[in-house]
Short mmCIF file of N, CA, C and O in Angstrom, two decimals:
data_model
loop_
_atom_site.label_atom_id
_atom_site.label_comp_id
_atom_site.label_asym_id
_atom_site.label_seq_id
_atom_site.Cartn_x
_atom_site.Cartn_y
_atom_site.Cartn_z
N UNK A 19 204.58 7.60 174.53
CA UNK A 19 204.02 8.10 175.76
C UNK A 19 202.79 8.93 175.42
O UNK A 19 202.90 9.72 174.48
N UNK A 20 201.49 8.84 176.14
CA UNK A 20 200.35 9.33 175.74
C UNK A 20 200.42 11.07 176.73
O UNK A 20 201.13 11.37 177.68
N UNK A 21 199.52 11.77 176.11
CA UNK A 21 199.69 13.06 176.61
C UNK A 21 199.01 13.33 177.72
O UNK A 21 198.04 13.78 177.13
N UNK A 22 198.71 13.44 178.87
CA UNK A 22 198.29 13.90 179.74
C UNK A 22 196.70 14.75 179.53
O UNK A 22 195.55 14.60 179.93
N UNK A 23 197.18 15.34 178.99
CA UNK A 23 196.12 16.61 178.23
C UNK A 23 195.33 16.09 177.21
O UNK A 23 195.82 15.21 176.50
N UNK A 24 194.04 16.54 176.97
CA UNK A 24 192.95 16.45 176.32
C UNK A 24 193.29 17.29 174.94
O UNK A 24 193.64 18.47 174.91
N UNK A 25 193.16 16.68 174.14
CA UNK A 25 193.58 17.57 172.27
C UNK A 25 192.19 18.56 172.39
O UNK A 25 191.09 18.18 172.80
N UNK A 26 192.44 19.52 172.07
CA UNK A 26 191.65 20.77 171.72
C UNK A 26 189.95 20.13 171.05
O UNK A 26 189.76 19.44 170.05
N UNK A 27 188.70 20.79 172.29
CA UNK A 27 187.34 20.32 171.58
C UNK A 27 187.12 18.76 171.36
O UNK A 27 186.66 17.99 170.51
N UNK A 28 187.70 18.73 172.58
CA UNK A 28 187.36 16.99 173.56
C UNK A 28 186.90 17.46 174.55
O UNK A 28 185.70 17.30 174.33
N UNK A 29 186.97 17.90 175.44
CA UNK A 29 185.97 18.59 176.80
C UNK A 29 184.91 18.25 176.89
O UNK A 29 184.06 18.75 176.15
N UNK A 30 184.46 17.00 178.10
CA UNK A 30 183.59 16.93 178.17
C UNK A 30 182.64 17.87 178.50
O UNK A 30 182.78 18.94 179.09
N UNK A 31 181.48 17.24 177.95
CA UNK A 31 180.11 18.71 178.75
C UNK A 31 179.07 17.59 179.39
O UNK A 31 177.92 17.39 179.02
N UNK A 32 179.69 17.00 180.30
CA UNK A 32 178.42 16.05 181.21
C UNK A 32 178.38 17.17 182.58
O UNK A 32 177.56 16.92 183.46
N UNK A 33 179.09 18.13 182.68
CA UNK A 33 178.86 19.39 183.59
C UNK A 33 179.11 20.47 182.99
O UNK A 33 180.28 20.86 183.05
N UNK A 34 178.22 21.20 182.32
CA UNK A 34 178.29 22.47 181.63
C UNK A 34 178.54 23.52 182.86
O UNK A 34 177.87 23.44 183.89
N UNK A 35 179.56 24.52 182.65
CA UNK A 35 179.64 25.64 183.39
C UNK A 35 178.08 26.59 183.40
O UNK A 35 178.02 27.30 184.41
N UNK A 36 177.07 26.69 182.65
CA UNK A 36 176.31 27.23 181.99
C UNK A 36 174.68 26.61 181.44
O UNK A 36 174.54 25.45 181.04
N UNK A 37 173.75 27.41 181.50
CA UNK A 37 172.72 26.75 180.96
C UNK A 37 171.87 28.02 180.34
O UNK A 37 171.76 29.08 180.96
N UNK A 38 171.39 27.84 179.31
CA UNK A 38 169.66 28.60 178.68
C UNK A 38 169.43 28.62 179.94
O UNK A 38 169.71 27.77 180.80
N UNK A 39 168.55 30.29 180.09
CA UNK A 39 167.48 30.00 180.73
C UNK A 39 166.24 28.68 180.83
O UNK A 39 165.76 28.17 181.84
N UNK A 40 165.93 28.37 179.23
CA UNK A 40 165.22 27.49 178.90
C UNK A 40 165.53 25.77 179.84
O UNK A 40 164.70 24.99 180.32
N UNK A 41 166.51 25.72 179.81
CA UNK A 41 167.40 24.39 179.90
C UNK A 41 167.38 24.62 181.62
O UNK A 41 167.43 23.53 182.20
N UNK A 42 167.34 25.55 182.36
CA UNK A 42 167.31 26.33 184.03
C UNK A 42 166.21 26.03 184.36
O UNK A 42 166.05 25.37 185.39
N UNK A 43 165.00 26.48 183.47
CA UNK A 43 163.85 26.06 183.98
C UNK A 43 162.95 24.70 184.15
O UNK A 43 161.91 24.54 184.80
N UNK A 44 163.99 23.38 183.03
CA UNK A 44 163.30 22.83 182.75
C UNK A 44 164.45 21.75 183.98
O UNK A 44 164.05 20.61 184.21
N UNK A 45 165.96 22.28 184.74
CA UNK A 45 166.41 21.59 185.67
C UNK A 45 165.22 21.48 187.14
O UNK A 45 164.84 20.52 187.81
N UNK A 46 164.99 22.50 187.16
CA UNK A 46 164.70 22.98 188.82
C UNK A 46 162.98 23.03 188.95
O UNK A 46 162.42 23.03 190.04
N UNK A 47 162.26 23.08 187.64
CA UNK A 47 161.02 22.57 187.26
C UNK A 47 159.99 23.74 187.95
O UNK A 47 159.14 23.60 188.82
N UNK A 48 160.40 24.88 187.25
CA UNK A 48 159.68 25.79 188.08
C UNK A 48 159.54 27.09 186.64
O UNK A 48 160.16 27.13 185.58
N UNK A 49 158.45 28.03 187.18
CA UNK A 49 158.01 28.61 185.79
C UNK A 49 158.96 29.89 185.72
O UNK A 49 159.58 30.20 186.73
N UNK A 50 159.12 30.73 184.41
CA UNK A 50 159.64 31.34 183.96
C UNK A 50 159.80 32.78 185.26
O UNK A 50 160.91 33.03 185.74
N UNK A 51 158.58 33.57 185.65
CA UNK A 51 158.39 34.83 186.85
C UNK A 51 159.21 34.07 187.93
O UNK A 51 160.09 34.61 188.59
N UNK A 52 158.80 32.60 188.07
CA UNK A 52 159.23 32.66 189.53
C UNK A 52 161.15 32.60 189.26
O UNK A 52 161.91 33.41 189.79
N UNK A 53 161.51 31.72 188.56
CA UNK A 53 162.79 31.82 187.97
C UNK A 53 163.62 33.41 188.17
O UNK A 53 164.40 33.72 189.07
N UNK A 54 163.15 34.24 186.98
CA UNK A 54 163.35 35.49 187.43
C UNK A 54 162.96 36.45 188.70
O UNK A 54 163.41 37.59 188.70
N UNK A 55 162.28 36.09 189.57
CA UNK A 55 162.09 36.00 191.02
C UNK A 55 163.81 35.82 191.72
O UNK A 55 164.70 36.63 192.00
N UNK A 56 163.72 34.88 191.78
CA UNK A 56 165.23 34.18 192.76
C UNK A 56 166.45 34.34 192.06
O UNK A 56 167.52 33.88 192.45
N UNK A 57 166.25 35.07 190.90
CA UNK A 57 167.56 35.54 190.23
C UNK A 57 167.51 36.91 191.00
O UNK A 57 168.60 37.26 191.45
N UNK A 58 166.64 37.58 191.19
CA UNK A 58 166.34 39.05 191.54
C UNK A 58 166.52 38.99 192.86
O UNK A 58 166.99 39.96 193.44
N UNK A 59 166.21 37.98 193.46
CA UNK A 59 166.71 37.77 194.76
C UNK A 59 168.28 37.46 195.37
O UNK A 59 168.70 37.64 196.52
N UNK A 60 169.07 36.85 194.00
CA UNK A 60 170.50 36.85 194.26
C UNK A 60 170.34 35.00 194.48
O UNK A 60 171.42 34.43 194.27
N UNK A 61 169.55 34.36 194.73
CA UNK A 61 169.26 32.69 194.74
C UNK A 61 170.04 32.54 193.85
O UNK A 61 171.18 32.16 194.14
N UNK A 62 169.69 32.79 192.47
CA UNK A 62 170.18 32.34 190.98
C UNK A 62 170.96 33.31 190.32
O UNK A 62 170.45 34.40 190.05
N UNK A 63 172.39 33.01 189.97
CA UNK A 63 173.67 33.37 189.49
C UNK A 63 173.12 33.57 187.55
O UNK A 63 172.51 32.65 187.01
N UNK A 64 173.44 34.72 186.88
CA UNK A 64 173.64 34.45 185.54
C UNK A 64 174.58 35.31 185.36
O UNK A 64 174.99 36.07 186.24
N UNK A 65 175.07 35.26 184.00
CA UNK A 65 175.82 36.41 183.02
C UNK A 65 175.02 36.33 181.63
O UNK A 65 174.40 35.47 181.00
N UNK A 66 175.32 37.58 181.49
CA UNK A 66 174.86 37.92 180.19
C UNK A 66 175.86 37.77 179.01
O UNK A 66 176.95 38.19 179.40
N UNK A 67 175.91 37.47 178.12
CA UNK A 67 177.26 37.43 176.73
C UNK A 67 176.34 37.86 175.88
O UNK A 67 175.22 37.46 175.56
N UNK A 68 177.11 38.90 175.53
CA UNK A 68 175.91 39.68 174.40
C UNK A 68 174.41 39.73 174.30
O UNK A 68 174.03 40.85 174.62
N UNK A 69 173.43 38.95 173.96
CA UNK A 69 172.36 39.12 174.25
C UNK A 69 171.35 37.90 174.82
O UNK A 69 170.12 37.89 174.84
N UNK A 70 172.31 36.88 175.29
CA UNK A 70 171.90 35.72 175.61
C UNK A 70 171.99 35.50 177.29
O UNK A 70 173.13 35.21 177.64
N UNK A 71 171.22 35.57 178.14
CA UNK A 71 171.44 34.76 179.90
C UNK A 71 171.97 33.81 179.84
O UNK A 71 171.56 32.95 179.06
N UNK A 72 172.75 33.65 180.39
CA UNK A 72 173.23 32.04 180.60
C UNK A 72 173.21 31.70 182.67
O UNK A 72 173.39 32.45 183.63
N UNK A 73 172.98 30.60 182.58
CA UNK A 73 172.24 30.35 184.24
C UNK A 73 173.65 29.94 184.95
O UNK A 73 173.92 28.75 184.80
N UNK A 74 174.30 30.44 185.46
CA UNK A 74 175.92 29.30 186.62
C UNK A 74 174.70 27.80 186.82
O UNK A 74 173.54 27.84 187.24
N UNK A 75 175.44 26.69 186.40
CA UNK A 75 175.08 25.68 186.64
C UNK A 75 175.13 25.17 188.05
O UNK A 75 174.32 24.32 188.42
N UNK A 76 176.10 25.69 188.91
CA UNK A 76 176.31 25.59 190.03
C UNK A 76 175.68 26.58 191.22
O UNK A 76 176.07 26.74 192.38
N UNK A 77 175.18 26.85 190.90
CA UNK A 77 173.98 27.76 191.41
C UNK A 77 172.62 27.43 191.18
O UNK A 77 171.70 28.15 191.57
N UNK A 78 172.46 26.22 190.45
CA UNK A 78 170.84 25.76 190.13
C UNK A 78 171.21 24.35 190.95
O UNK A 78 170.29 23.68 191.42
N UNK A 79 172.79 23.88 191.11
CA UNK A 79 172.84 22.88 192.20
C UNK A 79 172.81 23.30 193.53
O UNK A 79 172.29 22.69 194.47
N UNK A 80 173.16 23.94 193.55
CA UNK A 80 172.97 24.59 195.02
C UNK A 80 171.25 24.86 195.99
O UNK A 80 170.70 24.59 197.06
N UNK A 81 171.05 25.45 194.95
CA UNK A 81 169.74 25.70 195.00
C UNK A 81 168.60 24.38 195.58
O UNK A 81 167.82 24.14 196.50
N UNK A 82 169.22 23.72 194.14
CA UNK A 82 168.26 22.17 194.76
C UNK A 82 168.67 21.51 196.15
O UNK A 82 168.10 21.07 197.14
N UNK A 83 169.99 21.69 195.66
CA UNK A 83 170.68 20.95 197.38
C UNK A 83 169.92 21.74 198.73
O UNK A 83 169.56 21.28 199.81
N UNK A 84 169.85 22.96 198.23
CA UNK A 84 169.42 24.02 200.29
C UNK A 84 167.82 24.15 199.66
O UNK A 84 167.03 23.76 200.52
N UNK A 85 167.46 24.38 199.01
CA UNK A 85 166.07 24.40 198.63
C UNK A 85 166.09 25.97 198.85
O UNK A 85 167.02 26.51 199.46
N UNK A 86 164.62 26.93 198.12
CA UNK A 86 164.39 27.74 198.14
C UNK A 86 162.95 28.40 198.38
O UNK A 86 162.01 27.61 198.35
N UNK A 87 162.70 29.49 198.57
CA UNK A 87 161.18 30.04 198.86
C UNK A 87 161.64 31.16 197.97
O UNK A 87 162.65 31.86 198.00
N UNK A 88 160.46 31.13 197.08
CA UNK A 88 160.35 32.36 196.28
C UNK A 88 159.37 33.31 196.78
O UNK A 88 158.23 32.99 197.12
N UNK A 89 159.89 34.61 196.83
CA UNK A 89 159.68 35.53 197.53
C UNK A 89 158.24 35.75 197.31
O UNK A 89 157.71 35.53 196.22
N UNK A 90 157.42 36.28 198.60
CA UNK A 90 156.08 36.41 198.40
C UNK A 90 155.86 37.68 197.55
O UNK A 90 156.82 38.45 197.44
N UNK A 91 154.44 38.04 196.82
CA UNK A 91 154.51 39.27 195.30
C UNK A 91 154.24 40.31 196.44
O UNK A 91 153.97 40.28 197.64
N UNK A 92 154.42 41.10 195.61
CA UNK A 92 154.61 42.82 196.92
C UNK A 92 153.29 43.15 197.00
O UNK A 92 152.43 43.07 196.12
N UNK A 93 153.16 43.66 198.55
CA UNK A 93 151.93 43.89 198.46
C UNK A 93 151.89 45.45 198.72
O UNK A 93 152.93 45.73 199.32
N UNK A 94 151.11 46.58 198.52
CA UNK A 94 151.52 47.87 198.59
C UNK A 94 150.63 47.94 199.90
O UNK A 94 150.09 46.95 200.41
N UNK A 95 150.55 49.30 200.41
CA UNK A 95 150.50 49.52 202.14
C UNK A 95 148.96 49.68 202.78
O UNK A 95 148.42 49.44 203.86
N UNK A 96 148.46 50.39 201.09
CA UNK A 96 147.03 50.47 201.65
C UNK A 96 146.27 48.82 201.36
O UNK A 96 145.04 48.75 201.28
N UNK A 97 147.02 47.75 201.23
CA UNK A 97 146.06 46.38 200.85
C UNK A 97 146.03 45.60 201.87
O UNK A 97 145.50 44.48 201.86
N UNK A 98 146.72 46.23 203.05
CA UNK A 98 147.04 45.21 204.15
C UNK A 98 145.43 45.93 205.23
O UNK A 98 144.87 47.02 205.36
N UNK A 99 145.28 44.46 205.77
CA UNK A 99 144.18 44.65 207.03
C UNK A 99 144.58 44.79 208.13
O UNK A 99 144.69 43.74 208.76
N UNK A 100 144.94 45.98 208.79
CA UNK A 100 145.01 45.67 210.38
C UNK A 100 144.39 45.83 211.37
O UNK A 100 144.74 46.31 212.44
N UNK A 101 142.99 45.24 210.89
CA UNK A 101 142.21 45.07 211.53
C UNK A 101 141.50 43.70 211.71
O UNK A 101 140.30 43.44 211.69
N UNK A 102 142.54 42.94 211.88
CA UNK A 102 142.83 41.51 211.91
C UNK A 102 142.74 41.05 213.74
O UNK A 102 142.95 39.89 214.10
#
């Protein structure tokens, strides 16, 4: 009778829980600021493990699925015209 269960370090990885930043940027095809943009915005899920980001893979699907706008750069109070 064969086992049900997968023997230890057979697991597939055709869906990683996880990605590099590197490997994040090169899914969703967008540059490094704006990346950290929509993480800062709460868009994009990571954890940290010691000194490495790692991206929720399911959160860079998501993303593509609803699409996103990365937040416009701040503008401070005296740069605005209201005299528009």
């Amino acid at each position: 009778m064969k086992s049900i269960r997968e023997p230890a370090g057979t697991h597939s990885i055709s869906h990683p829980l996880t990605v590099t930043v590197k490997e994040a940027l090169a899914m969703i095809g967008i540059g490094r600021t704006s990346f950290y943009e929509l993480v800062a915005g709460g868009e994009i899920t990571t954890v940290k493990i010691g000194r490495r980001r790692l991206v929720h893979a399911e959160s860079l699907r998501r993303l593509a699925a609803e699409g996103y706008v990365v937040a416009p750069r701040y503008v401070r109070p005296e740069q605005i015209d209201f005299n528009l």
